Structure formats: structure tokens, C-alpha cells
mmCIF file with all atom_site columns, C-alpha atoms in Angstrom:
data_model
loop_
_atom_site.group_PDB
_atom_site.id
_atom_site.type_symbol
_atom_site.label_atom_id
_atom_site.label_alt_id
_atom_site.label_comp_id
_atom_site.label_asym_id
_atom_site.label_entity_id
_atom_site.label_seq_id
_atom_site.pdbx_PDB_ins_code
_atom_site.Cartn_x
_atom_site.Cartn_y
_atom_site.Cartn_z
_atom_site.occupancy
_atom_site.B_iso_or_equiv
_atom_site.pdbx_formal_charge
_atom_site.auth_seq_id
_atom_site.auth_comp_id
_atom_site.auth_asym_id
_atom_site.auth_atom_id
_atom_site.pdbx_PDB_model_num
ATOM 1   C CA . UNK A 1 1   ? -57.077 4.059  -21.614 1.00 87.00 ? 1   UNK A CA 1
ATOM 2   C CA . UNK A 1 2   ? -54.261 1.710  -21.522 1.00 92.00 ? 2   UNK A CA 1
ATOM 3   C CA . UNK A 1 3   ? -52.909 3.366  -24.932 1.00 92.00 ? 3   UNK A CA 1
ATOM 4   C CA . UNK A 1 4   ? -53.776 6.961  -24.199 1.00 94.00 ? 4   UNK A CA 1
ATOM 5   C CA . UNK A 1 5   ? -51.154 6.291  -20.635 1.00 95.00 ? 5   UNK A CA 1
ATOM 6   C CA . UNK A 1 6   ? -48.476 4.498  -23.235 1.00 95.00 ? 6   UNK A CA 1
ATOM 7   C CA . UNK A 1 7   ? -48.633 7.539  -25.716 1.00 95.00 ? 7   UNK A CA 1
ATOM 8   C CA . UNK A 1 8   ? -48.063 10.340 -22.967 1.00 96.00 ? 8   UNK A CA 1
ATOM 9   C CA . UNK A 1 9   ? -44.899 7.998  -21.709 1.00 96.00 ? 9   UNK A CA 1
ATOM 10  C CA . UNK A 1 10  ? -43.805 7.476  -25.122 1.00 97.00 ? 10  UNK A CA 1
ATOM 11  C CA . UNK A 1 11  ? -44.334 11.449 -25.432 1.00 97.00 ? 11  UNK A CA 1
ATOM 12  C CA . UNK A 1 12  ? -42.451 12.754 -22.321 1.00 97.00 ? 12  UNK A CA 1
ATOM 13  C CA . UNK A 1 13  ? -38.957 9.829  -23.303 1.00 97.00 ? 13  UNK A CA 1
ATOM 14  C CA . UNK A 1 14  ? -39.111 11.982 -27.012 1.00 97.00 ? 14  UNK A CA 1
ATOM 15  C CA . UNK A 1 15  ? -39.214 15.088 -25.001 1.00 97.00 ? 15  UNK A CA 1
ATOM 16  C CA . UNK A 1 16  ? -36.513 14.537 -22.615 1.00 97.00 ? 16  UNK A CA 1
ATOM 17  C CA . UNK A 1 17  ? -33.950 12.757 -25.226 1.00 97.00 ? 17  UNK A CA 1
ATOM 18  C CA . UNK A 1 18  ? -34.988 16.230 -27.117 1.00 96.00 ? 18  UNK A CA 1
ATOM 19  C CA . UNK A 1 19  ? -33.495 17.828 -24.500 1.00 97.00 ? 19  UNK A CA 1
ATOM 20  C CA . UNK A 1 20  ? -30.703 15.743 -24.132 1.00 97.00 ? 20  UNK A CA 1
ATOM 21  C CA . UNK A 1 21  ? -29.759 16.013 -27.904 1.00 97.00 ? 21  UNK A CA 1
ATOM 22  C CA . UNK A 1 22  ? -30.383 19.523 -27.222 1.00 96.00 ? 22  UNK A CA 1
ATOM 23  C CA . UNK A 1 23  ? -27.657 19.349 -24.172 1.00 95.00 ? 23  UNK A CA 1
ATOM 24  C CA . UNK A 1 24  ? -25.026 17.184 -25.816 1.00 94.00 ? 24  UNK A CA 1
ATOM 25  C CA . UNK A 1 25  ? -25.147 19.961 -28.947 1.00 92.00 ? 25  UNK A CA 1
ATOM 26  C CA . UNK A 1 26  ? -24.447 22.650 -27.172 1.00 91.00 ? 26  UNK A CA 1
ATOM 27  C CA . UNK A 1 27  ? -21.819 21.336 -24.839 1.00 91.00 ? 27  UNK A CA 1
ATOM 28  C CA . UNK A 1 28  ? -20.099 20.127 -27.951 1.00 87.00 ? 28  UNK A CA 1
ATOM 29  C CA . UNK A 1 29  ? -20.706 23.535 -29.820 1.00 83.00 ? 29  UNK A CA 1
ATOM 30  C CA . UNK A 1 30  ? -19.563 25.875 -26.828 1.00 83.00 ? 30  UNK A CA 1
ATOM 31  C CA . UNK A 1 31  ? -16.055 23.867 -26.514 1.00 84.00 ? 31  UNK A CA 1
ATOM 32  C CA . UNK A 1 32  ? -15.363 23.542 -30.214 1.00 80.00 ? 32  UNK A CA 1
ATOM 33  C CA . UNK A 1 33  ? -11.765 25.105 -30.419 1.00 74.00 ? 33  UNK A CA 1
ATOM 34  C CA . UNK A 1 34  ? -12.255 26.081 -34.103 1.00 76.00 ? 34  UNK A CA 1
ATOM 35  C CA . UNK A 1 35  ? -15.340 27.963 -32.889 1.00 73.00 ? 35  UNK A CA 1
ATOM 36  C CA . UNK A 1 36  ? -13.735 29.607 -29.781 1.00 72.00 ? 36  UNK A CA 1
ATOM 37  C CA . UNK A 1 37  ? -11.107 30.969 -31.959 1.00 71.00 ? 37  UNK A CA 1
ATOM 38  C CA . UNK A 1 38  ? -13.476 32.606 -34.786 1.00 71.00 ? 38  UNK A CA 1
ATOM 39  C CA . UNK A 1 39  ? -15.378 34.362 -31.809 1.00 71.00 ? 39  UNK A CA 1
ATOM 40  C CA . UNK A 1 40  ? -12.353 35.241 -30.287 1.00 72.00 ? 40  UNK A CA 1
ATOM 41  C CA . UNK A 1 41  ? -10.859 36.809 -33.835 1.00 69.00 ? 41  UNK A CA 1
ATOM 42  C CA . UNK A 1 42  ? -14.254 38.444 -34.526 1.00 69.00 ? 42  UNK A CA 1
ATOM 43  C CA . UNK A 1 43  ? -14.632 40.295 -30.573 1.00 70.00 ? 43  UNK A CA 1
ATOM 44  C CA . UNK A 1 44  ? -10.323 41.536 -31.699 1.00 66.00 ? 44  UNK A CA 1
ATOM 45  C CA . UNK A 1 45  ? -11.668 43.125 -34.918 1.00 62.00 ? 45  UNK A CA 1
ATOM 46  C CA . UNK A 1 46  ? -14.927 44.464 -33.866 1.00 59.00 ? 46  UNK A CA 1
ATOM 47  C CA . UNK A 1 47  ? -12.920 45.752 -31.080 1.00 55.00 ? 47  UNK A CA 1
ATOM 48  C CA . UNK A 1 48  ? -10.272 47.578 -33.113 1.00 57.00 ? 48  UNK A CA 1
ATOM 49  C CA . UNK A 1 49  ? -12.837 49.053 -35.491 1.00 56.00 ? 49  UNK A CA 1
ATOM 50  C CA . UNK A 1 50  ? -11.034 47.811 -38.524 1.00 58.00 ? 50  UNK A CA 1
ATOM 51  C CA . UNK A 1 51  ? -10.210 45.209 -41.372 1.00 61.00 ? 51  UNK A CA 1
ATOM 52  C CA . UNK A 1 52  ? -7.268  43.356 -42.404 1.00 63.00 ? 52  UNK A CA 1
ATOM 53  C CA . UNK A 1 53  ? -5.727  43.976 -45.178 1.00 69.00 ? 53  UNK A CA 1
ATOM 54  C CA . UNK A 1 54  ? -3.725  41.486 -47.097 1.00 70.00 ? 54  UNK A CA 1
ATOM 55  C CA . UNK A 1 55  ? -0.853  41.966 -49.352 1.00 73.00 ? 55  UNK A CA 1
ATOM 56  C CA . UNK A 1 56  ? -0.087  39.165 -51.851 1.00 74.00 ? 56  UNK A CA 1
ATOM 57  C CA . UNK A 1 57  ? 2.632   41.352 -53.992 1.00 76.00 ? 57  UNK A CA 1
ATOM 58  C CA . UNK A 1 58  ? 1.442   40.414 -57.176 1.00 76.00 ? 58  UNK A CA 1
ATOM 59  C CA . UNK A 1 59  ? 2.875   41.820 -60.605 1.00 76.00 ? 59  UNK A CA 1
ATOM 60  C CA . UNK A 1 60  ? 1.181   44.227 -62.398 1.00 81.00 ? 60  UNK A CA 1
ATOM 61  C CA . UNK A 1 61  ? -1.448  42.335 -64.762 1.00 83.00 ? 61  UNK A CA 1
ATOM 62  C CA . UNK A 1 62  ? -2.394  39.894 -61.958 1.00 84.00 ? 62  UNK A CA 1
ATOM 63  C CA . UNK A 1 63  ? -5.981  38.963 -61.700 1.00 85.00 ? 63  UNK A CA 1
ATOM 64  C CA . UNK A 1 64  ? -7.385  37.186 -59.009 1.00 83.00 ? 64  UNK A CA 1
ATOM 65  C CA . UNK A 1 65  ? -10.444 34.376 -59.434 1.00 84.00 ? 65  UNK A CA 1
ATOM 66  C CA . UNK A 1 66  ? -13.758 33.943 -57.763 1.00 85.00 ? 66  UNK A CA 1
ATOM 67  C CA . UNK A 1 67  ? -12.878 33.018 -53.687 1.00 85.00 ? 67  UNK A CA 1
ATOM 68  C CA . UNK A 1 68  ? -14.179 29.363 -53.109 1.00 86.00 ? 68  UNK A CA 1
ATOM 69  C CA . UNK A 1 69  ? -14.981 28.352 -49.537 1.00 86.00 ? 69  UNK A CA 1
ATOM 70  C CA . UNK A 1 70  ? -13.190 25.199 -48.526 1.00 83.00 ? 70  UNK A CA 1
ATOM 71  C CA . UNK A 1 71  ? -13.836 24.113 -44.833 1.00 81.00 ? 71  UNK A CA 1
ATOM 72  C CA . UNK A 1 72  ? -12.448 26.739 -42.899 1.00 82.00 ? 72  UNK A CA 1
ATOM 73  C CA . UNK A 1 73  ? -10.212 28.311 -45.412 1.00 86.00 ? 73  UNK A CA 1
ATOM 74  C CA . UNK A 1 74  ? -10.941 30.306 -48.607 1.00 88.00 ? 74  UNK A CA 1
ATOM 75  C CA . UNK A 1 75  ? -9.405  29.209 -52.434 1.00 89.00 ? 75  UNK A CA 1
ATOM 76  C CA . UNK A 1 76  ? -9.007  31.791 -55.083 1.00 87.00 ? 76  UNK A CA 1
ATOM 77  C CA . UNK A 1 77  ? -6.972  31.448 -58.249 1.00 87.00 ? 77  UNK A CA 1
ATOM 78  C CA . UNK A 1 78  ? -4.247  33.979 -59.787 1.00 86.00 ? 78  UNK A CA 1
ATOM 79  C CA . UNK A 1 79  ? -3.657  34.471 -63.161 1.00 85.00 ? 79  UNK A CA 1
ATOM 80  C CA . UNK A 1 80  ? -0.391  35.805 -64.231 1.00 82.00 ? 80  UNK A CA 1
ATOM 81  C CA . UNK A 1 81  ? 0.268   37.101 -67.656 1.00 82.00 ? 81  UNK A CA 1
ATOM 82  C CA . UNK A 1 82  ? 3.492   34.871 -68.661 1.00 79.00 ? 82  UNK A CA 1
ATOM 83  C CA . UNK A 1 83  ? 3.303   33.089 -65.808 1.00 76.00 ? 83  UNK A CA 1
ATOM 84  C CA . UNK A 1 84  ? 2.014   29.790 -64.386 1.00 78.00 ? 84  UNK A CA 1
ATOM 85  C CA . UNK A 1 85  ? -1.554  30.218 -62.442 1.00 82.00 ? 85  UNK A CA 1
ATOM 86  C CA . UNK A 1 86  ? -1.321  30.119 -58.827 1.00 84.00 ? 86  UNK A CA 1
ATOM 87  C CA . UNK A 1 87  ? -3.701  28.587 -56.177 1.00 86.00 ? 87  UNK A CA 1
ATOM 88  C CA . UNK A 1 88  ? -3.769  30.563 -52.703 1.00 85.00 ? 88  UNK A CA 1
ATOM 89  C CA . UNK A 1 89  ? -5.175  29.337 -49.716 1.00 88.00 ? 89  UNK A CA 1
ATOM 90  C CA . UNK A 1 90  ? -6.122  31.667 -47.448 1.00 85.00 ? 90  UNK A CA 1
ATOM 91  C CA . UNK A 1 91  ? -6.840  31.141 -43.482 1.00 82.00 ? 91  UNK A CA 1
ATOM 92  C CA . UNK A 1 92  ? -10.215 33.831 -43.375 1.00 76.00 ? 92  UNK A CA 1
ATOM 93  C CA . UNK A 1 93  ? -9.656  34.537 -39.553 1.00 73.00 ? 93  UNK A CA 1
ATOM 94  C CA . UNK A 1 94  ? -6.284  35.605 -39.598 1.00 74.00 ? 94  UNK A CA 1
ATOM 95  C CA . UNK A 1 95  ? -5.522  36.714 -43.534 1.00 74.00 ? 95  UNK A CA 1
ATOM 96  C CA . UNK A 1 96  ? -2.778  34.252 -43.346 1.00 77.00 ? 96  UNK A CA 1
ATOM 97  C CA . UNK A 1 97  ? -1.589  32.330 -46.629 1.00 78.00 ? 97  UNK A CA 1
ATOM 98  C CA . UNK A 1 98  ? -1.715  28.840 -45.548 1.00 77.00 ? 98  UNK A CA 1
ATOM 99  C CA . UNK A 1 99  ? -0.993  27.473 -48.913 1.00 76.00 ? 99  UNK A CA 1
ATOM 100 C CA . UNK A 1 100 ? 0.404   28.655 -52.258 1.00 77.00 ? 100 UNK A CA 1
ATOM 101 C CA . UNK A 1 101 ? 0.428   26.154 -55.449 1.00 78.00 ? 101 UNK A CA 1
ATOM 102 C CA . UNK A 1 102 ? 1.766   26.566 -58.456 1.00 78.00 ? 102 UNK A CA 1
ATOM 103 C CA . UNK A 1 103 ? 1.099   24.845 -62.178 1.00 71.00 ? 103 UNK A CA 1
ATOM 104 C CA . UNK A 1 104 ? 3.141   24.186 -64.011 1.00 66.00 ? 104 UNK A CA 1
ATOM 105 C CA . UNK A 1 105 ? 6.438   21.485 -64.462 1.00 61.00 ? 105 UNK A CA 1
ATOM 106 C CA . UNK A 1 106 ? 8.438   20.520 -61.633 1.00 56.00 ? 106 UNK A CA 1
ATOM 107 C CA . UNK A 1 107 ? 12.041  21.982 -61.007 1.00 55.00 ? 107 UNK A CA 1
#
């Protein structure tokens, strides 16, 4: 008897620290600012009805590499004919080039 009473205590302290962990998640979750900004970009564009669209101006010839998720951005690689390769980093939310780097020597 004495361990069936100690199992249903030890039960009901998992539960409740389940619920906690449970509690402390979402609270943490619901005021992530990264977060609130992706829902907040994502209610604009399903608003609008529409897509970005984002312009790099690349010379004819260009061709862009396989997109790599980083974190919250996106990688891709250029390739220029006669050129050096480029590296853009792109902010996903917003279209934004964070980042552009270049190979090649130093001026």
C-alpha cells in the first residue's frame, strides 16, 4: 500500500512539472520577437494576396546555386561567367540582401 500511495505522488509531481514545462514553453514561444515578426510578415502577405519579388541585377549568364538555410536567413551562390562567385545572404521575411561576399583577391 505504502508504494502504490508513493507512485500516484510521484505520478501527479511528473504531471504538474509537465505542465509547467508545458507553461514556461509557450510563454517563451508566444514572446519570441523573431517569431512575432515572421507571423506578423506572413498575416502582410497573405493579406495583400501576393509575393515578393526580388531583383539581384545580375548579368546575363548568371546562374544562381541551390538556396541553403542558415538560421533565419537563406545562402545561395552566383556564378558569373568571368567573374568571381558571389555569396548572397538573403533575409527570407523581408527579401532583403543582408549580405553579399565576394571571392576572389582583396583590393
Amino acid at each position: 500500500m505504502q508504494f502504490l500511495k508513493a507512485l500516484i505522488v510521484i505520478m501527479g509531481v511528473m504531471i504538474i512539472a509537465g505542465f509547467a514545462f508545458l507553461g514556461v514553453e509557450l510563454y517563451k514561444r508566444i514572446n519570441d520577437p523573431e517569431r512575432r515578426a515572421a507571423m506578423d510578415a506572413e498575416r502582410a502577405t497573405a493579406a495583400a494576396g501576393r509575393t515578393e519579388e526580388v531583383v539581384l541585377g545580375l548579368p546575363a549568364g548568371a546562374r544562381l546555386g541551390e538556396p541553403v538555410a542558415v538560421g533565419n536567413r537563406v545562402v545561395f551562390r552566383v556564378t558569373i561567367p568571368d567573374a568571381a562567385d558571389r555569396l548572397y545572404v538573403m533575409d527570407p521575411r523581408t527579401g532583403a540582401i543582408a549580405v553579399t561576399v565576394t571571392a576572389g583577391a582583396a583590393p
